Coordinates of C-alpha atoms and ligand atoms in Angstrom, one line a residue:
M1042 CA 1.5 17.1 -2.7
A1043 CA 4.3 15.1 -3.7
G1044 CA 7.6 15.2 -1.8
N1045 CA 10.5 13.9 -2.0
T1046 CA 10.8 11.8 1.2
Y1047 CA 9.8 7.8 1.2
A1048 CA 6.9 8.0 3.9
S1049 CA 5.1 5.3 5.6
N1050 CA 1.5 5.7 6.7
G1051 CA 2.0 1.9 8.4
N1052 CA -2.3 1.6 7.6
F1053 CA -2.8 -2.2 7.0
K1054 CA -3.5 -3.2 10.5
Y1055 CA -5.2 -5.8 9.7
G1056 CA -5.1 -9.5 10.7
H1057 CA -8.5 -10.8 10.5
L1058 CA -10.8 -10.4 8.1
S1059 CA -13.0 -9.4 11.0
E1060 CA -11.2 -6.6 11.9
L1061 CA -11.5 -5.3 8.5
E1062 CA -15.3 -5.1 8.7
K1063 CA -15.4 -3.5 11.8
D1064 CA -13.3 -0.6 9.4
I1065 CA -15.5 -0.7 6.9
E1066 CA -19.0 -0.5 8.7
R1067 CA -17.2 2.4 11.3
L1068 CA -16.0 4.3 8.2
E1069 CA -20.0 3.3 6.7
L1070 CA -17.7 2.4 3.2
G1071 CA -19.4 1.1 0.2
I1072 CA -16.9 -2.7 0.2
K1073 CA -18.3 -5.6 0.5
T1074 CA -17.1 -8.7 2.1
S1075 CA -17.9 -12.8 1.7
Q1076 CA -16.6 -15.9 2.4
N1077 CA -17.8 -17.5 -0.9
L1078 CA -14.4 -17.6 -3.0
D1079 CA -16.0 -19.9 -5.4
L1080 CA -17.5 -17.1 -6.5
F1081 CA -14.2 -16.2 -8.1
K1082 CA -14.6 -19.7 -10.1
M1083 CA -17.8 -17.9 -12.5
R1084 CA -16.5 -17.9 -16.1
I1085 CA -17.4 -15.0 -18.1
N1086 CA -18.6 -15.8 -21.8
I1087 CA -18.1 -12.5 -24.0
G1088 CA -18.7 -13.7 -27.8
N1089 CA -16.4 -16.1 -28.9
H1090 CA -14.5 -16.2 -26.1
I1091 CA -15.0 -17.8 -22.5
I1092 CA -12.2 -16.1 -19.5
P1093 CA -12.3 -19.6 -17.3
N1094 CA -12.2 -17.4 -14.2
S1095 CA -13.5 -14.2 -12.6
I1096 CA -9.8 -13.1 -12.2
A1097 CA -8.0 -11.0 -13.8
S1098 CA -4.3 -9.8 -14.1
L1099 CA -3.8 -6.4 -14.4
P1100 CA -1.3 -4.8 -17.4
M1101 CA 2.0 -3.8 -15.2
E1102 CA 4.4 -1.9 -17.6
G1103 CA 8.2 -4.1 -17.0
G1104 CA 10.3 -1.4 -19.0
D1105 CA 12.1 -4.6 -20.2
S1106 CA 12.3 -4.6 -23.9
T1107 CA 14.8 -4.2 -26.3
E1108 CA 15.2 -0.7 -28.1
E1109 CA 13.0 -1.9 -30.9
G1110 CA 10.5 -3.0 -28.5
S1111 CA 10.1 -6.5 -28.7
P1112 CA 10.0 -8.8 -25.8
T1113 CA 13.0 -9.5 -23.2
E1114 CA 14.0 -12.2 -21.1
L1115 CA 12.7 -11.0 -18.4
T1116 CA 9.3 -10.2 -20.1
Y1117 CA 8.5 -13.5 -21.1
R1118 CA 9.7 -14.6 -17.7
K1119 CA 6.9 -12.2 -16.0
Y1120 CA 4.4 -13.5 -18.3
E1121 CA 5.4 -17.2 -17.9
K1122 CA 5.0 -16.9 -14.4
I1123 CA 1.4 -15.3 -14.3
A1124 CA 0.5 -17.8 -16.7
R1125 CA 1.1 -20.7 -14.9
G1126 CA -0.3 -18.8 -11.8
G1127 CA -3.9 -19.6 -13.0
A1128 CA -5.7 -16.0 -13.8
G1129 CA -8.2 -16.4 -16.5
L1130 CA -8.0 -13.3 -18.2
I1131 CA -4.1 -11.8 -18.7
W1132 CA -3.8 -7.9 -19.4
I1133 CA -0.7 -7.3 -21.8
E1134 CA 1.1 -4.3 -20.0
A1135 CA 1.0 -1.0 -22.3
V1136 CA 2.8 -1.9 -25.7
S1137 CA 2.9 1.5 -27.8
V1138 CA 1.7 2.2 -31.2
T1139 CA 4.8 4.4 -32.5
K1140 CA 8.4 5.0 -31.6
E1141 CA 7.4 8.1 -30.1
G1142 CA 4.8 7.4 -28.6
R1143 CA 6.9 5.4 -26.1
S1144 CA 6.9 6.0 -22.2
N1145 CA 10.9 4.9 -22.3
D1146 CA 13.9 3.3 -24.5
K1147 CA 12.4 -0.2 -22.8
Q1148 CA 8.6 -0.3 -23.5
L1149 CA 7.3 -2.7 -25.7
W1150 CA 6.7 -1.6 -28.8
I1151 CA 4.5 -3.2 -31.5
T1152 CA 6.0 -3.4 -35.4
E1153 CA 6.0 -4.6 -38.8
E1154 CA 9.0 -6.2 -37.9
N1155 CA 8.8 -7.8 -34.6
W1156 CA 5.1 -9.2 -33.8
M1157 CA 6.1 -12.6 -34.2
E1158 CA 8.0 -12.3 -30.9
F1159 CA 4.5 -10.4 -29.8
K1160 CA 3.4 -13.8 -31.2
K1161 CA 6.0 -16.0 -29.0
L1162 CA 4.7 -14.4 -26.3
N1163 CA 1.1 -14.8 -26.8
D1164 CA 1.9 -18.6 -27.5
L1165 CA 4.0 -19.1 -24.1
I1166 CA 1.1 -17.6 -22.1
K1167 CA -1.3 -20.1 -23.6
L1168 CA 1.0 -23.3 -24.2
S1169 CA 2.1 -22.1 -20.0
A1170 CA -1.3 -22.2 -18.8
K1171 CA -2.3 -25.2 -20.7
E1172 CA 0.7 -27.2 -19.3
E1173 CA -0.4 -26.0 -15.6
F1174 CA -4.2 -26.2 -15.4
G1175 CA -5.0 -28.9 -18.4
E1176 CA -6.1 -28.6 -22.4
N1177 CA -9.4 -26.9 -21.4
H1178 CA -8.2 -24.1 -20.0
N1179 CA -7.4 -21.1 -22.0
P1180 CA -6.7 -17.5 -20.5
I1181 CA -7.8 -15.0 -22.6
T1182 CA -5.1 -12.3 -23.1
I1183 CA -5.6 -9.1 -24.0
I1184 CA -3.1 -6.9 -25.2
Q1185 CA -3.0 -2.9 -24.0
L1186 CA -2.2 -0.6 -26.6
N1187 CA -1.3 2.7 -25.7
H1188 CA 0.1 6.1 -26.8
S1189 CA 2.0 7.9 -23.7
G1190 CA 1.1 11.4 -24.6
R1191 CA 2.8 13.4 -21.8
Y1192 CA 4.7 11.3 -20.3
C1193 CA 6.3 9.8 -23.3
K1194 CA 10.7 9.8 -23.2
V1195 CA 13.2 9.2 -25.7
N1196 CA 16.6 8.4 -24.8
G1197 CA 16.1 8.9 -21.5
N1198 CA 14.9 12.6 -21.7
K1199 CA 11.2 13.2 -21.3
N1200 CA 9.6 14.5 -24.6
P1201 CA 5.8 15.0 -23.4
I1202 CA 3.4 15.0 -26.3
I1203 CA 0.3 17.3 -24.9
A1204 CA -3.1 17.5 -26.2
T1205 CA -3.7 20.5 -24.1
H1206 CA -2.4 22.5 -21.2
K1207 CA -2.8 21.1 -17.1
E1208 CA -2.0 23.5 -15.5
L1209 CA -1.0 21.0 -12.1
L1210 CA 0.7 18.4 -14.2
D1211 CA 2.5 20.9 -16.5
N1212 CA 4.0 22.3 -13.5
K1213 CA 5.2 19.0 -12.2
L1214 CA 6.9 17.9 -15.7
G1215 CA 8.2 21.2 -16.3
I1216 CA 6.3 22.2 -19.5
S1217 CA 6.1 25.8 -20.1
D1218 CA 2.6 28.2 -21.0
D1219 CA 3.8 28.1 -24.4
Y1220 CA 4.9 24.9 -24.8
P1221 CA 3.4 23.3 -28.3
V1222 CA 0.5 21.0 -28.5
V1223 CA 0.2 18.0 -30.6
T1224 CA -1.4 18.7 -33.8
D1225 CA -5.3 17.6 -35.2
D1226 CA -2.9 16.1 -38.2
Y1227 CA -0.9 13.8 -36.0
L1228 CA -4.1 12.7 -33.7
R1229 CA -5.5 12.1 -37.3
G1230 CA -2.6 10.0 -38.3
L1231 CA -2.7 8.4 -34.7
E1232 CA -5.5 6.3 -35.8
G1233 CA -4.1 4.8 -38.2
D1234 CA -1.4 3.8 -36.0
F1235 CA -3.7 2.0 -33.8
L1236 CA -5.2 0.0 -36.4
K1237 CA -2.1 -1.1 -37.6
A1238 CA -1.1 -2.1 -34.1
A1239 CA -4.5 -3.8 -34.0
R1240 CA -3.7 -5.5 -37.0
L1241 CA -0.7 -6.9 -35.9
A1242 CA -2.1 -7.9 -32.5
K1243 CA -4.5 -9.8 -34.1
K1244 CA -1.4 -11.7 -36.6
A1245 CA 0.2 -12.4 -33.1
E1246 CA -3.1 -14.4 -31.6
F1247 CA -3.9 -12.1 -29.0
D1248 CA -7.9 -12.7 -27.9
G1249 CA -8.3 -8.7 -28.1
V1250 CA -6.8 -5.4 -28.1
D1251 CA -7.3 -2.4 -25.7
I1252 CA -7.7 1.0 -26.9
K1253 CA -5.8 2.7 -23.6
A1254 CA -7.5 5.6 -22.6
C1255 CA -6.6 6.0 -18.6
H1256 CA -3.6 7.3 -16.2
G1257 CA -3.3 10.5 -17.7
Y1258 CA -1.8 9.3 -21.0
L1259 CA -2.6 11.0 -25.2
L1260 CA -6.2 8.7 -25.5
S1261 CA -6.8 9.5 -21.5
E1262 CA -5.5 13.2 -21.2
L1263 CA -7.8 14.1 -24.6
L1264 CA -10.7 13.2 -22.5
S1265 CA -10.2 16.3 -20.2
A1266 CA -9.2 18.4 -22.9
Y1267 CA -12.3 20.9 -22.9
E1268 CA -10.2 24.1 -23.5
R1269 CA -8.0 22.3 -26.7
E1270 CA -9.6 24.6 -29.7
G1271 CA -10.2 22.2 -33.8
E1272 CA -11.7 18.7 -34.0
Y1273 CA -10.6 17.0 -31.1
G1274 CA -11.0 19.5 -27.9
G1275 CA -14.2 21.2 -26.7
K1276 CA -17.4 19.4 -26.4
F1277 CA -17.7 16.1 -25.9
E1278 CA -18.1 14.4 -28.7
N1279 CA -15.1 15.9 -29.9
R1280 CA -13.0 15.0 -26.8
I1281 CA -13.9 11.2 -27.4
K1282 CA -13.4 11.5 -30.8
L1283 CA -10.0 10.3 -31.4
F1284 CA -10.7 7.1 -28.8
I1285 CA -14.1 6.7 -30.9
N1286 CA -13.0 7.1 -34.2
V1287 CA -9.7 4.0 -33.2
I1288 CA -12.7 1.6 -31.6
D1289 CA -14.3 2.3 -35.1
K1290 CA -12.0 2.1 -37.7
I1291 CA -10.8 -1.7 -35.3
K1292 CA -14.3 -2.9 -35.5
E1293 CA -14.4 -2.4 -39.6
D1294 CA -11.0 -3.6 -40.0
N1295 CA -11.7 -7.1 -42.3
D1296 CA -8.1 -8.3 -40.9
C1297 CA -9.3 -7.6 -37.1
Q1298 CA -12.3 -9.8 -37.2
G1299 CA -12.2 -11.8 -34.7
L1300 CA -10.8 -9.4 -32.0
L1301 CA -12.6 -8.7 -28.8
L1302 CA -12.4 -4.9 -28.5
A1303 CA -11.7 -3.8 -24.8
S1304 CA -10.4 -0.7 -22.7
R1305 CA -8.7 0.4 -19.9
L1306 CA -10.6 3.5 -19.3
N1307 CA -9.9 6.3 -16.4
I1308 CA -13.4 7.4 -14.9
Y1309 CA -12.0 9.8 -12.8
D1310 CA -8.9 11.6 -12.9
G1311 CA -8.8 13.5 -9.3
L1312 CA -7.9 16.1 -11.0
P1313 CA -9.9 19.8 -10.8
Y1314 CA -12.0 21.1 -13.9
P1315 CA -10.6 22.1 -16.1
Q1316 CA -8.0 19.5 -16.0
G1317 CA -9.5 16.1 -14.8
W1318 CA -12.7 13.8 -16.5
G1319 CA -14.9 12.5 -14.4
V1320 CA -14.8 15.5 -11.4
S1321 CA -17.7 17.8 -10.9
K1322 CA -17.4 21.3 -13.0
E1323 CA -18.1 23.1 -9.2
N1324 CA -17.2 21.6 -6.8
G1325 CA -13.4 21.1 -6.5
I1326 CA -12.4 17.1 -7.1
A1327 CA -15.7 15.6 -6.2
M1328 CA -16.4 12.8 -8.3
D1329 CA -19.5 13.3 -11.3
L1330 CA -19.6 10.1 -13.6
E1331 CA -22.0 11.6 -16.1
E1332 CA -19.5 11.9 -18.9
P1333 CA -17.7 8.6 -18.2
K1334 CA -21.3 7.1 -18.4
K1335 CA -22.0 8.6 -21.4
L1336 CA -18.8 7.3 -22.9
I1337 CA -19.6 3.7 -21.9
S1338 CA -23.0 3.9 -23.5
I1339 CA -21.4 4.1 -26.4
L1340 CA -18.9 2.2 -26.2
V1341 CA -21.4 -0.4 -25.5
E1342 CA -22.8 0.8 -28.5
K1343 CA -20.2 -0.2 -30.7
D1344 CA -19.4 -3.9 -28.9
V1345 CA -16.6 -2.8 -26.9
K1346 CA -18.0 -5.3 -23.8
L1347 CA -14.5 -5.6 -21.8
I1348 CA -13.9 -2.7 -19.9
S1349 CA -11.7 -2.3 -17.6
L1350 CA -12.0 0.2 -15.4
T1351 CA -9.6 2.9 -13.2
M1352 CA -8.6 6.3 -11.4
G1353 CA -6.1 8.6 -10.9
N1354 CA -2.7 9.6 -12.9
P1355 CA 0.4 7.1 -11.2
Y1356 CA 2.7 10.0 -11.7
F1357 CA 0.5 12.9 -9.6
I1358 CA -1.7 11.0 -7.5
P1359 CA -0.1 7.9 -7.2
H1360 CA -2.7 7.0 -4.1
I1361 CA -5.5 7.2 -5.7
N1362 CA -4.4 5.2 -8.6
K1363 CA -2.8 2.1 -6.2
P1364 CA -3.4 2.8 -3.0
Y1365 CA -0.3 2.2 -1.0
D1366 CA 1.8 2.3 3.0
I1367 CA 4.3 3.1 1.7
G1368 CA 5.0 5.9 -1.2
D1369 CA 6.8 9.4 -1.8
Y1370 CA 4.0 11.5 0.3
V1371 CA 1.5 10.5 3.0
P1372 CA -2.1 10.5 1.1
D1373 CA -4.8 13.3 3.1
E1374 CA -7.2 10.1 3.4
N1375 CA -6.9 6.5 5.3
V1376 CA -5.4 4.0 2.2
I1377 CA -9.0 2.2 2.8
I1378 CA -11.0 5.5 1.7
S1379 CA -8.4 4.9 -1.6
C1380 CA -9.7 1.5 -1.8
N1381 CA -13.3 2.4 -1.9
R1382 CA -13.0 5.4 -4.3
L1383 CA -12.5 2.5 -6.6
I1384 CA -14.2 0.0 -5.3
S1385 CA -17.6 1.9 -5.0
G1386 CA -17.2 4.0 -8.1
I1387 CA -16.3 1.1 -10.3
G1388 CA -19.0 -0.6 -8.5
D1389 CA -21.6 2.5 -9.8
I1390 CA -20.7 2.0 -13.1
Q1391 CA -21.5 -2.1 -13.0
N1392 CA -24.6 -1.5 -11.3
T1393 CA -25.1 1.2 -14.5
F1394 CA -24.6 -1.2 -17.0
P1395 CA -25.4 -5.0 -15.7
S1396 CA -24.9 -6.3 -18.9
I1397 CA -21.1 -5.0 -19.6
N1398 CA -18.0 -7.0 -18.1
F1399 CA -15.9 -4.7 -16.0
V1400 CA -12.6 -5.6 -14.6
G1401 CA -12.2 -4.0 -11.0
V1402 CA -9.7 -2.4 -9.5
G1403 CA -8.3 -1.5 -5.3
Y1404 CA -7.7 -4.8 -4.1
S1405 CA -4.2 -5.9 -3.9
W1406 CA -3.8 -3.6 -0.7
F1407 CA -5.5 -5.8 1.3
R1408 CA -3.3 -9.0 1.4
H1409 CA -4.3 -11.3 2.5
L1410 CA -7.9 -10.2 3.0
A1411 CA -8.2 -9.3 -1.3
P1412 CA -9.9 -12.5 -1.5
Y1413 CA -12.8 -11.5 0.9
V1414 CA -13.0 -8.3 -1.0
G1415 CA -13.3 -9.3 -4.1
A1416 CA -15.6 -12.0 -3.7
G1417 CA -18.0 -9.5 -1.6
S1418 CA -17.7 -7.2 -4.9
L1419 CA -18.3 -9.9 -7.2
E1420 CA -21.5 -11.1 -5.1
N1421 CA -22.9 -7.7 -4.3
G1422 CA -22.7 -7.0 -8.7
L1423 CA -19.6 -4.0 -7.8
C1424 CA -17.7 -5.9 -10.9
K1425 CA -18.4 -8.5 -13.0
I1426 CA -14.1 -9.8 -12.6
I1427 CA -11.3 -8.7 -9.9
G1428 CA -8.0 -7.3 -10.9
F1429 CA -5.2 -7.9 -9.2
G1430 CA -2.2 -5.4 -10.3
R1431 CA 1.0 -5.6 -8.1
E1432 CA -0.1 -9.1 -6.6
S1433 CA 0.5 -10.3 -10.6
I1434 CA 4.4 -9.6 -10.3
S1435 CA 4.4 -10.2 -6.2
Y1436 CA 2.4 -13.1 -5.8
P1437 CA 2.0 -14.4 -9.7
N1438 CA 0.4 -17.8 -8.2
F1439 CA -1.9 -15.6 -6.7
A1440 CA -4.9 -16.6 -8.8
R1441 CA -4.5 -20.5 -8.1
D1442 CA -4.1 -20.0 -4.3
I1443 CA -7.6 -17.7 -4.1
L1444 CA -8.8 -20.8 -6.5
D1445 CA -7.7 -24.1 -4.7
N1446 CA -6.6 -23.3 -2.0
G1447 CA -9.1 -20.4 -0.8
E1448 CA -6.6 -18.6 0.9
M1449 CA -4.0 -15.6 -0.4
K1450 CA -0.6 -16.3 1.6
K1451 CA 0.3 -14.0 4.4
N1452 CA 3.9 -14.3 3.3
R1453 CA 3.2 -14.1 -0.3
V1454 CA 1.6 -11.2 -1.2
C1455 CA 2.1 -7.6 -2.0
V1456 CA 3.1 -5.6 0.5
S1457 CA 2.7 -1.6 -1.0
C1458 CA 6.2 -0.5 -1.1
S1459 CA 5.7 1.7 -4.0
K1460 CA 9.4 0.3 -5.0
C1461 CA 8.4 -1.4 -7.9
S1462 CA 7.0 2.3 -9.0
E1463 CA 9.9 4.0 -8.3
M1464 CA 12.1 2.4 -10.6
K1465 CA 9.6 2.3 -13.1
S1466 CA 9.8 6.1 -12.7
K1467 CA 13.7 6.3 -12.5
I1468 CA 15.3 3.3 -14.7
S1469 CA 11.9 2.3 -16.8
T1470 CA 12.9 -1.4 -15.6
C1471 CA 11.1 -2.9 -12.4
G1472 CA 9.4 -5.9 -10.5
C1473 CA 8.9 -6.6 -7.4
V1474 CA 11.7 -6.0 -4.9
V1475 CA 10.4 -7.6 -2.3
R1476 CA 8.9 -11.2 -3.9
D1477 CA 10.8 -11.4 -6.6
N1478 CA 13.9 -10.7 -4.8
E1479 CA 16.2 -12.8 -6.7
V1480 CA 16.1 -11.0 -10.0
Y1481 CA 14.8 -7.3 -8.7
L1482 CA 16.9 -6.5 -5.8
P1483 CA 20.1 -6.2 -7.7
I1484 CA 18.4 -3.7 -10.1
Y1485 CA 16.8 -1.9 -6.9
K1486 CA 20.1 -2.0 -5.9
E1487 CA 22.2 -1.0 -8.4
M1488 CA 19.7 2.4 -8.9
K1489 CA 20.1 3.3 -5.3
N1490 CA 23.8 3.0 -5.6
K1491 CA 23.9 5.0 -8.5
E1492 CA 21.6 7.7 -7.2
I1493 CA 23.9 7.9 -3.7
K1494 CA 27.2 8.7 -6.3
Ligands
FMN735 C1 4.8 -0.7 -11.6 C2 3.7 -0.8 -12.1 C3 3.4 -0.8 -13.8 C4 2.1 -0.7 -14.5 N1 1.9 -0.7 -15.5 C5 1.1 -0.4 -16.0 C6 0.2 -0.6 -17.6 O1 1.4 -0.6 -18.1 N2 -1.2 -0.2 -17.9 C7 -2.1 0.3 -16.8 O2 -2.7 0.2 -17.8 N3 -1.7 -0.4 -15.5 C8 -0.5 0.0 -15.4 N4 -0.3 -0.1 -13.6 C9 -1.8 -0.1 -13.0 C10 -1.7 -1.1 -12.6 O3 -2.3 -1.6 -13.1 C11 -3.1 -1.5 -11.5 O4 -3.9 -0.6 -12.1 C12 -2.5 -0.7 -10.1 O5 -1.3 -1.2 -9.9 C13 -3.5 -0.5 -9.1 O6 -3.9 -2.4 -8.4 P1 -3.2 -2.7 -7.9 O7 -3.8 -2.1 -6.5 O8 -4.0 -4.5 -7.9 O9 -2.0 -3.2 -8.1 C14 1.2 -0.2 -13.5 C15 1.2 -0.2 -11.9 C16 2.6 -0.1 -11.2 C17 3.1 -0.2 -10.0
SF4_736 S1 8.2 -4.0 -4.9 FE1 6.3 -5.8 -5.0 S2 5.9 -5.5 -2.5 FE2 6.3 -3.8 -3.5 S3 4.9 -2.7 -3.9 FE3 5.6 -3.6 -6.1 S4 4.6 -5.3 -6.0 FE4 4.2 -4.9 -4.0

């Protein structure tokens, strides 16, 4: 499916909302629209925490840490802009819980030595938001804890740590059939690593921790480790074991009391059984949400009340994960169909668990019409919070514009060109090349020049 060329489908063609609505009707999609943008002003109460509006800035890995995993000026700059932009929920990008679990040498990594730098980051977010919107404005900050699994890199080289073989993904990464899968002992040890990282996140005063189980990283891969032997593979209870054990450990730990327990969770991998999670066992890559729902009901029992849902694998089928107009292949479906999969699939889950706060995704591609699509989801109960990924780096003020001005500006929105993703995969450091071009265009150009040489 994936090729080497940079291909454009040129799909986004909607100037006015009515044109989009016509297509939604013609294609019989589950996407809803509404012009009641006041819905974004709804506050969300979760235990002692209050999210001041229904807009989330989703995690966007910037690949800009020091070698030791601490934030740098680029990291602080990005989050200060996001905080000043007004999103009520600020979901910090993937932060590794171990050295070898990093996606690259510039991925954030929280340790005993550098947690104060993370506190500085959290303080900066909280202070900047207050300066901008007043003392009472307190965005909720969630830090995403992760082990990159098969997508680990060391010194710029791939260093996959896999829980199970998956033919399609192995082939793409050049992993041979005899490449070792990680041991149960290693996985058991990770339970402690996640706990340690959560304690540090608490010390750094983040409001909550996300135990990340999406996008094909280690915990996500385990969810579909049907063919793995031992205590973390095979039957459902084993495949969710590491994830659930981590949640239990954090929930019961004295030092972690008060932390909001959250997760970014794949509900559909888009890979055929037995390589994918949330897929039918009989019917190709058709979605089957039975197991994801079973897992979510367990998470709910364990007091996980904030879940950011997502789909796909950005390294293999990025169009399912982040619908785009320009990328390295032309998907075999219209972009709006990819958005519909995210929005409607998440809607199905929200309908099943009406009291849980699910963060939706699939909105950035709608550009200036995204507020109406987001409001449609809120109005129709398809999720409780509208999450934006790429808009957070292309247009950090998007939330303020929705809330105060009832619009997202055409000349500020993400154009889904995939240049940030290209940077992420090639040099790790990434940002918006189009709308934050003073900083990221020179980095992008340097990367391209090196490719030519
Ligand atoms: C450059 C880049 C970095 C990303 N980093 C993360 C990450 O650290 N953690 C995560 O869960 N998702 C990450 N994502 C996925 C986004 O959070 C989001 O799910 C995706 O972009 C689709 O949302 P959008 O259409 O609003 O952009 C990243 C996406 C991009 C393009
Ligand atoms: S580089 Fe900017 S405009 Fe292009 S996809 Fe990334 S965020 Fe959007």
